[in-house]
Coordinates of C-alpha atoms and ligand atoms in Angstrom, one line a residue:
X26 CA 20.7 2.7 -7.2
X27 CA 17.4 3.6 -5.5
X28 CA 15.9 7.0 -5.9
X29 CA 15.2 9.5 -3.2
X30 CA 11.6 10.6 -3.4
X31 CA 9.6 13.2 -1.5
X32 CA 5.9 12.7 -2.2
X33 CA 3.1 14.8 -1.0
X34 CA -0.3 13.3 -0.2
X35 CA -3.0 15.9 -0.2
X36 CA -5.7 13.5 0.8
X37 CA -9.2 15.1 0.4
X38 CA -7.9 18.6 0.3
X39 CA -7.9 21.5 -2.3
X40 CA -10.4 22.1 -5.1
X41 CA -9.2 22.0 -8.7
X42 CA -8.3 25.7 -8.9
X43 CA -6.4 25.6 -5.6
X44 CA -4.6 22.4 -6.6
X45 CA -3.5 23.7 -10.0
X46 CA -2.3 27.0 -8.5
X47 CA -0.4 25.1 -5.8
X48 CA 1.4 22.9 -8.4
X49 CA 2.4 26.0 -10.4
X50 CA 3.7 27.7 -7.3
X51 CA 5.6 24.7 -6.1
X52 CA 7.2 24.2 -9.6
X53 CA 8.2 27.9 -9.7
X54 CA 9.7 27.8 -6.2
X55 CA 11.7 24.7 -7.1
X56 CA 13.0 26.0 -10.4
X57 CA 16.7 26.6 -10.3
X58 CA 17.2 24.6 -7.1
X59 CA 19.5 21.6 -7.2
X60 CA 17.2 18.9 -5.9
X61 CA 18.5 15.6 -4.5
X62 CA 15.2 13.9 -4.8
X63 CA 12.3 13.4 -7.1
X64 CA 9.2 15.4 -6.1
X65 CA 5.8 13.9 -6.4
X66 CA 2.4 15.3 -5.5
X67 CA -0.4 13.0 -4.7
X68 CA -3.6 14.7 -5.6
X69 CA -7.3 13.8 -5.8
X70 CA -8.3 12.2 -9.1
X71 CA -9.8 15.4 -10.6
X72 CA -6.5 17.3 -10.4
X73 CA -4.4 14.7 -12.1
X74 CA -4.8 15.6 -15.8
X75 CA -4.5 19.3 -15.3
X76 CA -1.4 19.1 -13.1
X77 CA 0.3 16.4 -15.1
X78 CA -0.2 18.4 -18.3
X79 CA 0.8 21.8 -16.9
X80 CA 3.8 21.0 -14.8
X81 CA 6.9 18.7 -14.8
X82 CA 6.2 17.6 -11.2
X83 CA 5.7 13.9 -10.6
X84 CA 2.0 13.3 -10.1
X85 CA 0.4 10.4 -8.1
X86 CA -3.2 9.3 -7.7
X87 CA -4.2 8.4 -4.1
X88 CA -6.0 5.2 -5.1
X89 CA -7.3 3.2 -8.0
X90 CA -9.9 0.5 -8.5
X91 CA -9.3 -3.2 -8.0
X92 CA -11.1 -4.0 -11.2
X93 CA -9.9 -3.2 -14.8
X94 CA -13.1 -1.7 -16.1
X95 CA -16.9 -2.1 -16.2
X96 CA -19.9 -1.6 -14.1
X97 CA -18.3 -0.2 -10.9
X98 CA -20.0 3.2 -10.4
X99 CA -17.8 5.8 -9.0
X100 CA -14.5 3.9 -9.4
X101 CA -11.4 5.1 -11.3
X102 CA -9.3 2.5 -13.0
X103 CA -5.5 2.3 -13.1
X104 CA -5.8 2.7 -16.9
X105 CA -7.8 6.0 -16.4
X106 CA -5.1 7.3 -13.9
X107 CA -2.4 6.4 -16.4
X108 CA -4.3 8.2 -19.2
X109 CA -4.0 11.5 -17.3
X110 CA -0.2 11.5 -17.4
X111 CA 0.2 10.6 -13.7
X112 CA 3.0 8.2 -13.2
X113 CA 2.4 7.0 -9.6
X114 CA -0.5 5.7 -7.5
X115 CA -0.5 5.6 -3.7
X116 CA -2.0 2.3 -2.7
X117 CA -2.8 0.7 0.7
X118 CA -2.8 4.0 2.7
X119 CA -3.9 3.2 6.2
X120 CA -6.9 5.5 5.7
X121 CA -8.0 3.4 2.8
X122 CA -7.4 0.2 4.8
X123 CA -9.3 1.5 7.8
X124 CA -12.2 3.6 6.4
X125 CA -12.8 1.8 3.1
X126 CA -12.0 -1.8 4.1
X127 CA -9.1 -2.4 1.7
X128 CA -7.7 -5.8 2.5
X129 CA -4.3 -7.2 1.5
X130 CA -6.2 -9.3 -1.2
X131 CA -7.8 -6.2 -2.7
X132 CA -4.6 -4.3 -2.6
X133 CA -2.8 -7.1 -4.4
X134 CA -5.3 -6.7 -7.3
X135 CA -4.7 -2.9 -7.3
X136 CA -0.9 -3.3 -7.4
X137 CA -1.2 -5.7 -10.4
X138 CA -3.5 -3.3 -12.3
X139 CA -1.3 -0.3 -11.5
X140 CA 1.8 -2.2 -12.8
X141 CA -0.1 -3.5 -15.9
X142 CA -0.8 0.2 -16.7
X143 CA 2.7 1.4 -16.2
X144 CA 2.1 3.2 -12.9
X145 CA 4.5 3.1 -10.0
X146 CA 2.7 2.0 -6.9
X147 CA 3.7 3.8 -3.7
X148 CA 2.7 1.0 -1.4
X149 CA 1.9 2.0 2.2
X150 CA 2.4 -0.3 5.1
X151 CA 2.6 0.3 8.9
X152 CA 1.4 -0.9 12.3
X153 CA -1.1 0.6 14.7
X154 CA -0.2 1.9 18.2
X155 CA -1.7 -1.3 19.7
X156 CA 0.4 -3.5 17.4
X157 CA 3.6 -1.7 18.4
X158 CA 2.7 -1.9 22.1
X159 CA 2.2 -5.6 21.7
X160 CA 5.6 -5.8 20.0
X161 CA 4.1 -7.3 16.8
X162 CA 4.9 -4.4 14.5
X163 CA 7.6 -6.2 12.5
X164 CA 5.3 -9.1 11.9
X165 CA 2.4 -6.8 10.9
X166 CA 4.5 -5.0 8.3
X167 CA 6.0 -8.2 7.0
X168 CA 2.6 -9.7 6.5
X169 CA 1.3 -6.6 4.6
X170 CA 4.3 -6.8 2.3
X171 CA 4.1 -10.6 1.8
X172 CA 0.4 -10.7 1.1
X173 CA 0.1 -7.9 -1.4
X174 CA 3.5 -7.9 -3.0
X175 CA 5.5 -11.1 -2.7
X176 CA 3.8 -12.9 -5.5
X177 CA 5.3 -10.4 -7.9
X178 CA 8.3 -11.4 -10.0
X179 CA 11.6 -9.7 -9.1
X180 CA 11.3 -7.6 -12.2
X181 CA 7.8 -6.3 -11.2
X182 CA 8.8 -5.9 -7.5
X183 CA 11.6 -3.6 -8.7
X184 CA 8.9 -1.1 -9.9
X185 CA 7.4 -0.7 -6.4
X186 CA 8.1 2.1 -4.0
X187 CA 7.3 1.3 -0.3
X188 CA 6.1 3.9 2.2
X189 CA 6.4 2.9 5.8
X190 CA 3.8 4.8 7.7
X191 CA 3.2 3.9 11.3
X192 CA -0.5 4.5 11.7
X193 CA 0.0 6.1 15.2
X194 CA 2.2 8.8 13.5
X195 CA -0.1 9.7 10.7
X196 CA -1.6 13.2 11.2
X197 CA -1.0 13.0 14.9
X198 CA 2.1 15.1 15.2
X199 CA 3.8 12.1 16.7
X200 CA 6.7 11.1 14.5
X201 CA 8.6 7.9 14.8
X202 CA 12.1 8.6 16.1
X203 CA 14.7 8.3 13.4
X204 CA 15.9 5.2 15.2
X205 CA 12.5 3.6 15.1
X206 CA 12.0 4.5 11.5
X207 CA 15.5 3.4 10.5
X208 CA 15.0 0.1 12.4
X209 CA 11.8 -0.7 10.5
X210 CA 13.2 0.4 7.1
X211 CA 16.2 -1.8 7.6
X212 CA 13.9 -4.7 8.6
X213 CA 11.7 -4.1 5.5
X214 CA 14.8 -4.1 3.3
X215 CA 16.0 -7.3 4.9
X216 CA 12.7 -8.9 4.3
X217 CA 12.8 -7.9 0.6
X218 CA 16.4 -9.3 0.3
X219 CA 15.3 -12.6 1.9
X220 CA 12.4 -13.0 -0.6
X221 CA 14.2 -11.7 -3.7
X222 CA 17.8 -10.7 -3.5
X223 CA 20.2 -8.0 -2.2
X224 CA 20.1 -6.1 -5.4
X225 CA 16.3 -5.9 -5.5
X226 CA 16.3 -4.8 -1.8
X227 CA 19.1 -2.2 -2.3
X228 CA 17.3 -0.7 -5.3
X229 CA 13.9 -0.4 -3.5
X230 CA 13.0 3.1 -2.4
X231 CA 11.5 3.0 1.1
X232 CA 9.9 6.3 2.2
X233 CA 8.9 7.3 5.7
X234 CA 5.5 8.8 6.4
X235 CA 3.8 10.0 9.5
X236 CA 4.1 13.6 10.7
X237 CA 7.3 14.2 8.7
X238 CA 7.9 17.9 8.2
X239 CA 10.5 20.5 7.6
X240 CA 11.7 20.2 11.2
X241 CA 12.5 16.4 11.2
X242 CA 13.0 15.6 7.5
X243 CA 16.8 16.1 7.6
X244 CA 17.4 13.7 10.4
X245 CA 15.0 11.1 9.0
X246 CA 16.4 11.3 5.5
X247 CA 20.0 11.0 6.8
X248 CA 19.2 7.4 7.9
X249 CA 20.8 4.9 5.6
X250 CA 17.6 3.0 4.8
X251 CA 15.2 6.0 4.5
X252 CA 14.9 7.2 0.9
X253 CA 12.4 10.0 1.3
X254 CA 9.0 10.7 2.6
X255 CA 5.3 10.5 2.0
X256 CA 4.1 13.7 3.4
X257 CA 0.5 14.6 4.4
X258 CA -0.1 17.8 6.3
X259 CA 3.2 19.4 5.5
X260 CA 2.6 19.0 1.7
X261 CA -0.4 21.3 1.7
X262 CA 1.5 24.5 1.8
X263 CA 4.4 25.3 -0.5
X264 CA 6.3 27.0 2.3
X265 CA 6.0 23.9 4.5
X266 CA 6.6 21.4 1.7
X267 CA 9.9 22.9 0.4
X268 CA 11.8 22.4 3.7
X269 CA 10.9 18.8 3.5
X270 CA 12.2 18.5 0.0
X271 CA 15.3 20.2 1.1
X272 CA 15.7 17.7 3.8
X273 CA 18.0 16.0 1.3
Ligands
LIG571 P1 0.9 13.2 7.8 O1 0.3 12.1 6.7 O2 2.3 13.7 7.2 O3 -0.1 14.3 7.8 O4 1.1 12.5 9.0 C1 1.2 11.2 6.1 C2 0.3 10.3 5.2 O5 -0.8 10.0 5.7 O6 0.7 9.9 4.1

């Protein structure tokens, strides 16, 4: 059966010392609690090795290169991420798509490299406000999944975690209602079932992201097709992150 996952996404926040201290504090605060989900923190690249080696928390990079190696100044490959001990990589975040021009074709390459290096992609999809207003949000999300992921074999697709993050809800304080989120998650699962089969769809963890926090996590995570969250703002403080984790 699919896993419940609560993953933090720090984005470009916390220097190395702050990040390492946070991870230790979080691990200590979670010790002895009976968790009903896996906990992952998505850190900047420079934190990965330190946190992966000093805690048992799941660790995610927030990106990786679309090339395996070579003359790509400033890039970090999937193999490098894997060598830090990180097990996950967030790919296709709307901030990467919008500010860094990441297309479905580029993301497809990143997914293949992540999988080839044993990383679990947390693959982000989601529509903008305009797309929802035009009532094309289902098509947008379907196209994102199809173009970047649907050439994978069923065996490889089974290694993917999806994060549905409506762009209008990210960092805005506007959360999708649990009905809106559940409706889209069920649609994504149905789309996966139609491409692969029910077993693959049932086993895929689909996380919700977009202003999820300790106040709304319980209601969101109670929905049958919501298997956790990708959490930005509320993952930056241990006191705010724990109530999200305890939403399960
Ligand atoms: P948010 O960010 O929780 O601050 O809205 C979520 C994300 O971008 O992953």
